[in-house]
XYZ file of C-alpha atoms in Angstrom:
683
model
C -54.766 -84.992 -54.092
C -55.435 -81.474 -56.638
C -57.549 -80.330 -53.894
C -54.778 -80.981 -50.883
C -52.124 -79.390 -53.313
C -53.772 -76.638 -53.389
C -55.013 -76.628 -49.107
C -52.028 -77.010 -48.944
C -50.593 -74.270 -51.078
C -53.005 -71.707 -50.279
C -51.995 -72.695 -46.756
C -48.329 -71.568 -47.828
C -49.261 -68.856 -49.034
C -51.280 -67.533 -46.299
C -48.567 -68.050 -44.143
C -46.314 -66.166 -46.106
C -48.353 -63.344 -46.431
C -48.668 -63.595 -41.873
C -44.698 -63.493 -42.062
C -44.500 -60.843 -45.017
C -46.028 -58.834 -42.237
C -45.166 -59.807 -39.121
C -41.787 -59.026 -40.145
C -42.945 -55.778 -40.958
C -44.490 -55.188 -38.546
C -40.825 -55.807 -36.967
C -39.362 -52.754 -39.467
C -42.272 -50.627 -38.426
C -41.663 -50.773 -34.894
C -37.837 -50.331 -36.286
C -38.454 -48.090 -37.485
C -41.041 -46.112 -35.630
C -38.300 -47.096 -32.529
C -35.226 -45.213 -34.092
C -37.855 -42.425 -34.236
C -38.473 -42.073 -30.938
C -34.489 -41.806 -30.017
C -33.451 -37.875 -29.414
C -30.250 -36.794 -28.769
C -29.429 -32.740 -28.312
C -26.909 -31.229 -26.382
C -27.295 -27.890 -23.944
C -24.094 -26.172 -23.656
C -23.962 -23.466 -21.237
C -21.381 -20.414 -19.163
C -21.266 -20.524 -16.216
C -19.499 -16.942 -14.660
C -20.162 -16.146 -11.535
C -18.279 -13.519 -8.592
C -16.941 -11.157 -10.861
C -17.213 -8.191 -8.267
C -17.268 -5.343 -10.796
C -15.564 -2.567 -9.511
C -15.991 0.376 -11.615
C -13.114 2.882 -12.466
C -15.099 5.574 -10.906
C -14.683 4.693 -7.511
C -11.484 3.227 -7.142
C -8.805 4.817 -5.374
C -4.613 2.957 -6.363
C -3.320 6.809 -4.772
C -5.150 5.542 -1.618
C -3.085 3.240 1.338
C -6.456 2.267 2.582
C -8.245 0.738 -1.217
C -4.768 -0.700 -1.070
C -5.400 -2.676 2.012
C -7.957 -3.076 1.235
C -8.437 -5.256 -1.951
C -5.249 -5.553 -3.509
C -4.015 -8.691 -1.739
C -6.726 -11.279 -2.680
C -8.875 -9.397 -6.078
C -8.413 -7.802 -8.618
C -10.131 -4.624 -7.891
C -10.363 -1.273 -10.604
C -9.479 -4.731 -12.985
C -13.171 -6.250 -13.128
C -14.779 -3.785 -15.560
C -11.714 -5.128 -18.435
C -11.871 -8.379 -17.534
C -16.133 -8.425 -17.380
C -15.519 -7.100 -20.878
C -12.393 -9.968 -22.324
C -14.859 -12.969 -20.821
C -18.006 -11.947 -22.623
C -14.966 -11.454 -25.517
C -13.930 -14.432 -25.074
C -17.175 -16.409 -25.501
C -17.861 -14.697 -28.747
C -14.759 -15.323 -30.180
C -15.864 -19.515 -29.146
C -18.134 -18.895 -32.526
C -20.006 -21.299 -33.404
C -19.156 -23.145 -30.395
C -20.202 -20.827 -27.962
C -22.322 -20.800 -25.060
C -26.679 -19.818 -25.469
C -26.298 -19.862 -22.750
C -24.316 -18.081 -19.280
C -25.606 -18.813 -15.989
C -23.885 -15.980 -13.366
C -23.890 -17.142 -10.727
C -24.396 -14.128 -7.857
C -21.042 -11.758 -6.460
C -21.776 -9.930 -9.438
C -20.697 -6.517 -7.860
C -18.007 -5.014 -5.409
C -20.564 -4.694 -2.240
C -24.024 -4.007 -3.865
C -22.578 -0.692 -4.947
C -25.494 0.359 -6.953
C -23.637 2.092 -9.396
C -22.085 -0.970 -10.516
C -24.959 -2.350 -11.032
C -25.606 0.375 -13.881
C -22.556 -0.933 -15.105
C -23.330 -4.595 -15.302
C -27.273 -5.052 -16.767
C -25.526 -2.400 -19.246
C -22.325 -4.826 -20.188
C -24.618 -7.907 -20.366
C -27.632 -6.555 -22.819
C -25.449 -5.548 -25.120
C -23.288 -8.309 -25.366
C -26.661 -10.616 -25.395
C -27.352 -8.079 -28.566
C -24.491 -8.745 -30.002
C -24.693 -12.254 -30.265
C -27.936 -12.463 -31.304
C -27.422 -9.962 -34.116
C -24.725 -12.028 -35.328
C -24.902 -13.566 -39.060
C -22.258 -15.608 -39.591
C -23.967 -18.473 -36.414
C -26.891 -18.812 -34.877
C -27.804 -17.317 -31.038
C -30.620 -16.264 -32.421
C -32.013 -17.300 -29.320
C -28.708 -16.633 -26.877
C -30.457 -15.387 -22.786
C -27.924 -15.183 -19.603
C -29.893 -16.183 -16.090
C -28.828 -13.877 -13.412
C -28.576 -14.471 -9.610
C -27.682 -12.845 -7.232
C -24.909 -12.804 -4.512
C -24.427 -11.695 -0.520
C -22.167 -9.484 -1.973
C -25.401 -7.567 -3.884
C -28.638 -7.398 -2.055
C -29.383 -5.417 1.059
C -24.720 -4.857 1.839
C -24.165 -1.673 4.187
C -20.399 -1.834 3.680
C -21.562 -0.446 -0.051
C -18.668 2.640 -0.767
C -16.324 4.518 -3.232
C -12.772 4.806 -2.125
C -12.774 7.936 -4.767
C -13.937 11.441 -3.960
C -16.608 13.171 -5.913
C -15.189 15.788 -7.492
C -16.999 18.432 -5.584
C -14.481 17.450 -2.540
C -11.785 17.262 -5.494
C -12.493 20.810 -7.530
C -12.261 22.424 -3.218
C -8.561 22.336 -3.069
C -6.632 24.387 -4.589
C -4.222 22.268 -6.656
C -2.909 19.773 -7.525
C -0.315 19.104 -4.475
C -3.477 19.415 -2.427
C -5.463 17.275 -4.683
C -2.768 14.218 -4.921
C -3.089 14.741 -0.304
C -6.618 14.751 -1.202
C -6.064 10.487 -2.814
C -3.814 9.662 -0.131
C -5.478 9.638 2.185
C -9.544 8.993 1.872
C -11.519 7.463 3.819
C -13.956 5.596 1.506
C -17.487 7.077 1.265
C -20.883 4.811 2.002
C -22.439 5.240 -1.614
C -26.088 3.858 -2.422
C -26.425 -0.611 -2.359
C -29.013 -2.329 -3.707
C -32.898 -3.859 -2.916
C -34.276 -6.887 -4.145
C -36.455 -4.386 -6.500
C -34.604 -2.780 -7.622
C -31.830 -5.514 -8.896
C -35.013 -7.136 -10.874
C -35.437 -2.961 -11.933
C -32.357 -3.297 -13.370
C -31.688 -6.943 -14.596
C -35.391 -6.758 -16.369
C -34.090 -8.451 -18.549
C -31.616 -11.435 -17.209
C -34.502 -13.837 -15.252
C -36.905 -10.786 -14.365
C -39.221 -8.714 -16.974
C -42.769 -7.535 -15.394
C -44.516 -8.899 -18.909
C -47.971 -9.711 -18.321
C -48.285 -12.479 -20.031
C -44.195 -13.510 -19.122
C -45.689 -17.105 -17.090
C -46.763 -18.511 -21.074
C -43.752 -17.556 -22.576
C -45.141 -14.162 -23.790
C -42.585 -10.828 -23.150
C -43.534 -7.210 -25.176
C -41.311 -5.672 -28.166
C -39.512 -3.619 -25.014
C -38.189 -7.032 -22.645
C -34.941 -7.442 -23.005
C -35.679 -12.133 -22.351
C -36.083 -14.347 -25.391
C -39.957 -14.760 -26.455
C -41.598 -18.202 -25.294
C -38.730 -18.401 -21.504
C -42.016 -18.947 -19.450
C -40.171 -17.527 -15.686
C -42.942 -18.156 -12.311
C -41.645 -16.361 -9.888
C -40.976 -17.899 -5.438
C -42.856 -14.766 -4.614
C -46.006 -14.836 -6.734
C -46.846 -18.380 -4.943
C -48.713 -19.944 -3.190
C -45.463 -20.696 -0.630
C -43.838 -16.780 0.430
C -44.904 -15.600 3.142
C -48.188 -13.542 3.114
C -50.414 -13.175 0.382
C -48.321 -13.461 -3.257
C -47.705 -10.312 -4.213
C -47.297 -8.473 -8.338
C -43.735 -8.192 -10.291
C -44.905 -4.409 -8.780
C -45.976 -5.311 -5.555
C -45.166 -3.703 -2.369
C -44.663 -6.903 -1.101
C -41.737 -6.897 -1.730
C -39.715 -4.150 0.845
C -37.538 -4.908 3.130
C -39.873 -4.557 6.472
C -39.213 -3.871 9.690
C -38.761 -6.659 12.318
C -40.153 -7.001 15.498
C -38.071 -6.514 19.041
C -40.252 -10.140 19.557
C -38.806 -10.792 16.344
C -35.200 -9.304 17.459
C -35.005 -11.425 20.926
C -35.826 -15.170 18.952
C -33.254 -14.177 16.855
C -30.580 -13.252 18.707
C -31.988 -16.095 21.396
C -31.718 -18.609 19.006
C -28.217 -18.468 17.580
C -28.515 -16.964 14.403
C -31.308 -18.621 12.845
C -32.045 -16.928 9.954
C -35.577 -18.489 9.371
C -36.940 -16.096 12.504
C -35.724 -13.139 10.119
C -37.322 -14.276 6.395
C -40.508 -12.768 6.274
C -39.513 -10.053 6.697
C -35.650 -9.630 5.189
C -38.124 -10.555 2.652
C -35.742 -14.079 1.592
C -35.759 -15.348 -1.455
C -37.394 -11.656 -3.432
C -35.191 -12.857 -6.423
C -35.365 -16.389 -6.840
C -37.481 -17.644 -10.299
C -38.359 -20.081 -12.191
C -37.232 -20.130 -16.150
C -38.015 -22.441 -18.776
C -37.265 -22.730 -21.291
C -37.940 -25.579 -24.469
C -35.358 -27.962 -23.894
C -34.542 -27.166 -19.680
C -36.412 -24.884 -16.921
C -33.249 -22.920 -14.690
C -34.793 -23.148 -10.627
C -32.367 -19.448 -9.344
C -32.818 -19.202 -5.346
C -32.231 -16.166 -3.887
C -30.283 -17.634 -1.181
C -28.454 -15.516 1.146
C -29.280 -14.543 3.795
C -29.217 -11.498 6.603
C -29.338 -9.809 9.013
C -30.847 -6.930 10.970
C -27.748 -4.287 12.422
C -29.397 -0.905 12.388
C -31.790 0.812 14.230
C -32.585 3.859 13.875
C -31.396 3.417 10.088
C -33.871 6.132 8.930
C -31.245 8.970 10.969
C -27.653 8.140 9.753
C -26.544 9.602 7.294
C -24.648 6.816 5.092
C -25.862 6.805 2.337
C -24.979 2.266 2.412
C -27.276 1.700 5.654
C -30.153 3.834 4.270
C -30.736 2.459 1.328
C -30.683 -1.117 3.088
C -32.585 -0.349 5.464
C -31.385 -0.802 8.146
C -30.681 -4.436 6.864
C -26.729 -6.394 5.679
C -25.968 -8.871 4.311
C -25.006 -12.930 5.883
C -22.348 -13.776 4.313
C -23.596 -17.359 5.070
C -26.915 -18.871 2.768
C -29.842 -21.353 3.069
C -32.366 -22.035 0.680
C -35.942 -22.472 2.939
C -38.963 -24.843 3.039
C -40.612 -23.133 1.197
C -38.255 -22.678 -1.276
C -37.305 -26.102 -1.418
C -41.655 -26.905 -1.913
C -42.043 -24.114 -4.722
C -39.141 -25.788 -6.857
C -39.380 -28.999 -6.681
C -43.842 -28.310 -7.320
C -43.372 -26.099 -9.891
C -41.329 -27.993 -11.605
C -42.321 -31.955 -10.936
C -44.187 -31.810 -14.712
C -40.976 -31.270 -16.782
C -38.935 -33.472 -14.433
C -42.684 -35.759 -15.475
C -41.753 -34.757 -18.912
C -38.058 -35.415 -19.024
C -36.199 -31.809 -19.509
C -33.235 -31.035 -18.119
C -33.848 -29.375 -14.895
C -30.922 -26.633 -13.518
C -29.737 -24.998 -10.472
C -28.705 -21.608 -10.042
C -27.399 -20.895 -7.235
C -24.431 -18.744 -4.808
C -23.246 -20.021 -2.264
C -22.149 -24.550 -2.617
C -25.233 -27.272 -1.964
C -22.096 -29.427 -0.823
C -18.940 -30.294 0.366
C -16.392 -29.798 -1.841
C -13.637 -31.243 0.694
C -13.857 -32.973 3.825
C -15.448 -30.729 6.426
C -16.638 -27.742 4.237
C -19.519 -27.119 6.156
C -18.228 -27.396 9.469
C -14.332 -25.763 8.871
C -15.811 -22.603 6.565
C -19.395 -23.143 7.270
C -20.366 -19.943 6.173
C -18.990 -20.963 2.477
C -21.665 -23.932 2.010
C -25.326 -23.050 2.409
C -26.374 -24.129 6.504
C -29.270 -26.821 5.232
C -27.137 -28.402 1.955
C -28.259 -32.040 3.047
C -31.483 -30.521 2.623
C -31.060 -29.400 -0.315
C -29.092 -31.581 -2.511
C -30.644 -34.645 -1.362
C -35.065 -32.730 -2.169
C -33.339 -31.358 -5.763
C -31.625 -34.902 -6.707
C -34.509 -36.980 -5.299
C -37.467 -34.339 -7.274
C -35.244 -35.090 -10.195
C -32.627 -31.757 -9.808
C -29.508 -33.153 -10.719
C -27.089 -30.122 -12.079
C -26.330 -27.027 -9.083
C -24.196 -24.339 -10.204
C -22.644 -22.006 -7.585
C -19.239 -20.092 -6.895
C -18.531 -17.709 -3.181
C -15.223 -19.563 -2.822
C -13.728 -18.840 -5.888
C -12.625 -21.813 -6.712
C -12.918 -24.649 -9.438
C -14.688 -27.656 -9.106
C -17.397 -30.654 -8.719
C -18.629 -32.989 -6.475
C -20.805 -35.425 -6.628
C -23.229 -36.758 -3.868
C -26.288 -39.667 -3.487
C -29.291 -39.443 -1.688
C -30.070 -42.729 0.743
C -32.246 -43.053 -2.905
C -29.646 -43.794 -5.170
C -30.430 -39.581 -7.138
C -27.297 -37.889 -7.561
C -26.504 -34.227 -6.926
C -23.615 -32.832 -8.649
C -22.884 -28.796 -7.360
C -20.394 -28.212 -10.804
C -18.576 -24.919 -8.553
C -16.676 -22.016 -10.347
C -14.214 -19.735 -9.571
C -13.839 -15.585 -9.292
C -13.425 -13.811 -12.219
C -11.708 -10.777 -9.661
C -9.111 -13.102 -8.200
C -5.932 -15.056 -9.108
C -6.891 -16.792 -12.187
C -10.646 -15.016 -13.472
C -11.866 -18.503 -14.631
C -14.766 -19.116 -15.660
C -16.416 -23.031 -17.013
C -18.168 -24.258 -19.860
C -20.582 -27.260 -19.812
C -21.966 -29.495 -22.359
C -25.434 -31.728 -21.284
C -25.309 -33.727 -24.331
C -29.283 -35.775 -23.111
C -30.611 -38.751 -25.784
C -33.501 -40.034 -25.587
C -34.715 -43.233 -25.913
C -38.711 -44.922 -25.814
C -38.359 -42.527 -22.386
C -35.309 -43.808 -20.805
C -33.176 -40.562 -20.812
C -29.051 -41.056 -20.850
C -26.920 -38.238 -20.196
C -23.269 -36.405 -20.371
C -21.913 -34.126 -19.393
C -18.379 -32.015 -20.063
C -17.131 -29.199 -18.463
C -13.604 -27.642 -18.719
C -12.896 -24.533 -16.363
C -11.117 -21.361 -18.852
C -9.208 -18.650 -17.994
C -8.920 -15.761 -20.341
C -6.809 -16.020 -23.415
C -5.831 -12.303 -22.852
C -3.715 -14.444 -19.991
C -2.918 -17.543 -20.306
C -1.908 -19.873 -17.750
C -2.619 -24.081 -16.703
C -1.793 -23.887 -13.069
C 0.084 -21.836 -9.997
C 2.589 -19.034 -10.174
C 4.781 -20.675 -12.226
C 2.683 -21.471 -15.545
C 1.667 -17.902 -15.366
C 5.053 -15.774 -15.117
C 6.315 -17.204 -17.948
C 3.934 -15.848 -19.463
C 4.755 -11.581 -18.656
C 6.404 -9.612 -20.917
C 9.061 -8.131 -18.185
C 9.327 -11.382 -14.660
C 11.108 -9.100 -12.416
C 7.879 -6.635 -12.478
C 7.089 -7.286 -8.582
C 4.085 -4.270 -7.901
C 2.630 -2.483 -10.269
C 2.656 -0.063 -8.408
C 6.976 0.863 -8.730
C 6.331 -0.345 -12.353
C 6.206 3.532 -13.401
C 7.690 6.032 -11.426
C 7.560 8.629 -13.300
C 3.071 8.777 -13.693
C 3.464 9.301 -9.346
C 5.910 9.414 -6.632
C 3.480 6.254 -5.075
C 3.972 4.715 -9.077
C -0.324 5.510 -10.321
C -0.632 3.755 -13.593
C -3.801 4.788 -15.703
C -5.067 2.075 -18.165
C -6.164 3.985 -21.254
C -9.182 3.179 -21.895
C -9.135 -0.497 -19.947
C -6.773 -1.618 -23.323
C -2.729 -0.212 -22.673
C -0.597 0.720 -20.374
C 1.950 2.859 -21.393
C 5.690 3.014 -21.660
C 6.143 -0.071 -19.394
C 10.412 -1.125 -19.501
C 9.455 0.681 -23.023
C 7.167 -0.926 -25.008
C 3.075 -1.151 -24.523
C 1.258 -3.534 -22.268
C -1.687 -4.793 -23.468
C -4.209 -5.437 -21.421
C -2.742 -9.668 -22.359
C 0.609 -8.929 -20.090
C -0.884 -6.663 -18.131
C -3.829 -9.521 -15.978
C -0.918 -11.345 -16.416
C 1.365 -9.162 -14.615
C -1.739 -8.480 -12.085
C -1.978 -12.110 -10.913
C 1.775 -13.194 -11.120
C 1.918 -10.091 -8.198
C -1.717 -11.507 -6.362
C 0.245 -14.481 -6.366
C 3.530 -13.086 -4.964
C 1.877 -11.294 -2.480
C 0.865 -14.491 -0.414
C 4.475 -15.747 -0.647
C 5.742 -12.822 0.111
C 5.402 -12.002 4.067
C 1.410 -11.969 3.194
C 0.145 -14.311 5.707
C 3.054 -13.288 8.559
C 2.285 -10.013 7.765
C -2.044 -10.734 8.302
C -1.503 -12.797 11.790
C 0.910 -10.446 13.064
C -1.341 -7.151 12.431
C -4.736 -9.290 13.550
C -3.453 -10.549 17.003
C -4.934 -8.646 19.579
C -7.818 -7.842 17.405
C -7.950 -12.280 17.717
C -6.984 -11.793 21.707
C -10.249 -9.411 21.306
C -12.369 -10.739 20.107
C -11.473 -13.918 22.968
C -11.833 -11.430 25.435
C -15.741 -11.216 24.223
C -16.011 -14.945 24.936
C -15.023 -14.167 28.092
C -17.052 -10.998 29.137
C -20.080 -14.007 31.066
C -17.184 -15.039 33.363
C -16.861 -11.618 34.256
C -12.612 -12.169 36.677
C -11.253 -14.844 34.037
C -12.838 -11.734 31.554
C -11.257 -8.433 33.604
C -7.917 -10.781 34.226
C -7.773 -11.489 30.457
C -8.967 -7.655 29.541
C -5.629 -5.966 31.241
C -3.597 -8.610 29.902
C -5.098 -8.062 26.114
C -4.342 -4.121 27.369
C -0.835 -5.111 28.698
C 0.772 -6.877 25.685
C 1.734 -4.240 23.487
C 3.214 -2.012 26.476
C 5.784 -5.795 27.018
C 8.934 -6.297 25.356
C 9.640 -9.828 23.874
C 12.870 -12.017 22.800
C 12.902 -11.718 19.324
C 13.328 -14.368 16.652
C 14.582 -14.116 13.610
C 15.467 -16.007 10.395
C 18.560 -16.964 7.682
C 17.094 -19.683 5.438
C 16.097 -22.361 7.518
C 17.614 -21.151 10.651
C 16.935 -19.536 13.736
C 17.460 -17.655 16.705
C 16.316 -16.172 19.802
C 17.862 -14.070 22.047
C 19.008 -13.637 25.069
C 17.350 -10.234 26.308
C 13.834 -8.600 25.500
C 14.901 -6.006 23.333
C 12.317 -2.753 23.513
C 9.722 -2.579 20.948
C 9.477 -5.629 20.373
C 6.325 -7.115 20.915
C 3.506 -10.435 20.761
C 2.771 -8.607 17.454
C 6.496 -8.156 15.931
C 7.750 -12.070 17.545
C 3.438 -13.633 15.709
C 3.963 -12.417 12.548
C 8.719 -13.613 12.088
C 7.609 -16.684 13.348
C 5.125 -17.158 11.311
C 7.289 -16.033 8.290
C 10.345 -18.252 9.260
C 7.570 -21.305 8.951
C 6.174 -19.755 5.676
C 9.910 -19.524 4.167
C 10.886 -22.902 5.544
C 12.965 -24.509 3.197
C 11.150 -27.913 2.839
C 13.336 -29.118 -0.431
C 16.085 -30.756 1.352
C 17.656 -29.083 -2.349
C 19.315 -25.538 -3.059
C 18.589 -25.824 -5.984
C 14.941 -26.838 -6.168
C 13.329 -24.428 -2.884
C 10.142 -25.431 -2.241
C 8.517 -23.832 1.701
C 5.310 -24.404 1.913
C 4.629 -20.841 0.414
C 5.231 -21.885 -3.188
C 3.217 -25.299 -1.461
C -0.174 -22.711 -1.153
C 0.800 -21.269 -5.043
C 0.502 -24.820 -6.397
C -1.898 -25.317 -4.491
C -4.214 -22.665 -3.928
C -2.951 -21.823 -7.924
C -4.389 -24.943 -8.962
C -7.268 -25.154 -6.672
C -8.723 -21.879 -8.256
C -7.863 -22.587 -12.080
C -8.968 -26.509 -11.835
C -6.128 -28.207 -12.567
C -6.191 -32.372 -11.798
C -4.855 -33.361 -8.432
C -1.982 -35.599 -9.699
C -0.367 -32.724 -11.746
C -0.063 -30.437 -7.821
C 0.766 -33.545 -6.239
C 3.627 -34.572 -8.610
C 4.952 -30.698 -7.779
C 5.263 -30.998 -3.830
C 5.920 -34.558 -3.072
C 9.158 -33.388 -1.241
C 6.620 -31.383 0.889
C 3.852 -34.151 1.761
C 7.309 -36.786 2.194
C 8.123 -34.078 4.719
C 5.394 -34.412 6.911
C 4.974 -38.177 6.660
C 8.545 -38.683 8.194
C 7.581 -37.377 11.253
C 10.656 -34.486 10.839
C 7.413 -31.955 10.754
C 6.443 -32.256 13.847
C 9.768 -33.092 15.802
C 11.152 -30.194 14.024
C 8.603 -27.737 15.008
C 7.702 -29.257 18.816
C 11.336 -27.933 19.039
C 10.519 -24.293 17.949
C 7.935 -23.839 19.867
C 9.747 -24.526 22.612
C 13.259 -22.142 21.720
C 10.736 -19.462 20.174
C 7.744 -19.638 22.209
C 9.647 -20.865 26.691
C 11.147 -16.959 26.255
C 8.334 -15.511 25.842
C 5.924 -17.108 28.069
C 7.731 -16.613 31.082
C 7.991 -13.107 30.636
C 4.523 -12.682 30.098
C 3.668 -14.508 33.210
C 6.752 -11.730 35.115
C 4.678 -9.225 33.733
C 2.390 -7.163 35.912
C -1.033 -8.203 34.858
C -3.140 -5.282 36.427
C -7.100 -6.339 36.412
C -10.398 -4.759 38.307
C -10.882 -6.481 41.510
C -14.176 -4.970 41.504
C -15.531 -7.121 38.188
């Protein structure tokens, strides 16, 4: 019995030891599994479409400057806005982003001097962040990609006369006359190589060992950031080139190439090798993430005699000119996804930057305003998504929105679109990407907030904004200080204050609020109708060109268009929602006047049915436009425009429009049909 007992106890002891070891193993495994959990938050600021124009190029005396710039963009204010946004970022203190993504259109029209000013601003702010002693931002870095306005832009110009031109005038009266009637002068634009040289600290350094993340002391890139360029890859058009190589320079396309491009209905792939398309594309590798930056702005060749022309912008662009649209070429896509494959497999986050929208942000955007999405957006987005690149940053449309796309393989891509600092709202955004990696499984959660300048805060639209204006009665900023100048010119004092408005100083906060309020108000009070009226003949002229292949029809339409300005029409007038049409034609009242009045009537028609709650198309537009720019939620906007939606659903708008066209348009058509139309029968 004792022997049996000993064996029994021995077996129990062995079993106990085994169980203890097993439990210890479980415990060790649990500790080991817990040790593999990695959590990381990447905080990013996204800025786009800064459209900076230095004050030395702005001329607020000039009617041409005001007509071209003061409708949808702040312009002379852009340096002040840029400084204010970076100050806002700095003042976020410990919550400030470690990285800033800037997705192009950083200048008004690619002016070299505007780029120089910006590069200095970026460098100064980078140094300011890295040298902070209150919080650790030693790893702060800006990543930059170009926009369509930034490179090879033949519209680069200054509205301000040169100092020599001003000095040549005899007195202030002559100088003032020069300023008021000054024709914008062409100035040098910038090439891809110059862009890289100026912004070498923000993705384009030339350090010999940059691929391995080693940067010289003179380089402003953060050490450890590995840089790889598209033009150095096997996917470049010909032999890969070095950072300082001549292979980056644009080339003059052959006649055969230009003919093929014209016959292709603008297939930019034909021009891309000569345009050196994608020269500024790069991949930056950080410890926690990669950034793919696409130089994706197409350009055409317009000036065969660029070298002999006196136009500074044309000379600097060597005959090339930016295109509003863009694409991510197949070669760039192959290069990008091949280069980041190992990092994706290693569970690194990968971001992509481009100027144009990677995805449409509303139904039919790619058809209605196709130049705001990439020509090959579907190919680009599903290729990136299926290869682990989910977060795509864009601008271009001057609006703030996030949309998504799911591929057939179930992979998702997000296009994170941010508005313009130069447009109504001055919006920018921050994004937090929270990543948890546990035993090789990655869980991601991102939160993004749209910001407006803290100096001019508002929720959405002109209604909220107007409450922040010190003097709500301000309508036209150029009428505020009549004593300063006959045209009401006001000068920013060191971009800090505007003196003596209503007897007080107006600081940056109220100044920007007033400017944005006026910008929005100009949309409400007649601008759309004025635009239609001023451009109706140009639109009809474009129709004439499109009919050029049909000689008889083209001649008929051309004769009609040329004769229209001389034909008097019946005058359309309105008061509130009521309108009338004169029984007889009115001398000097032509088609431009009629279309402008008709458009303004439709814009100012009150749909509310309540005298105390006016709701016009103009106000509805401001609610939607302002909300879209500043990222307001649709339910907030829906409440404001509900009466308009109800009116449209009831069918009253369509019936009223039919009656309006019958009353207002038929008399004009009779006059036009009775008018003598001359055309050359020989053609």
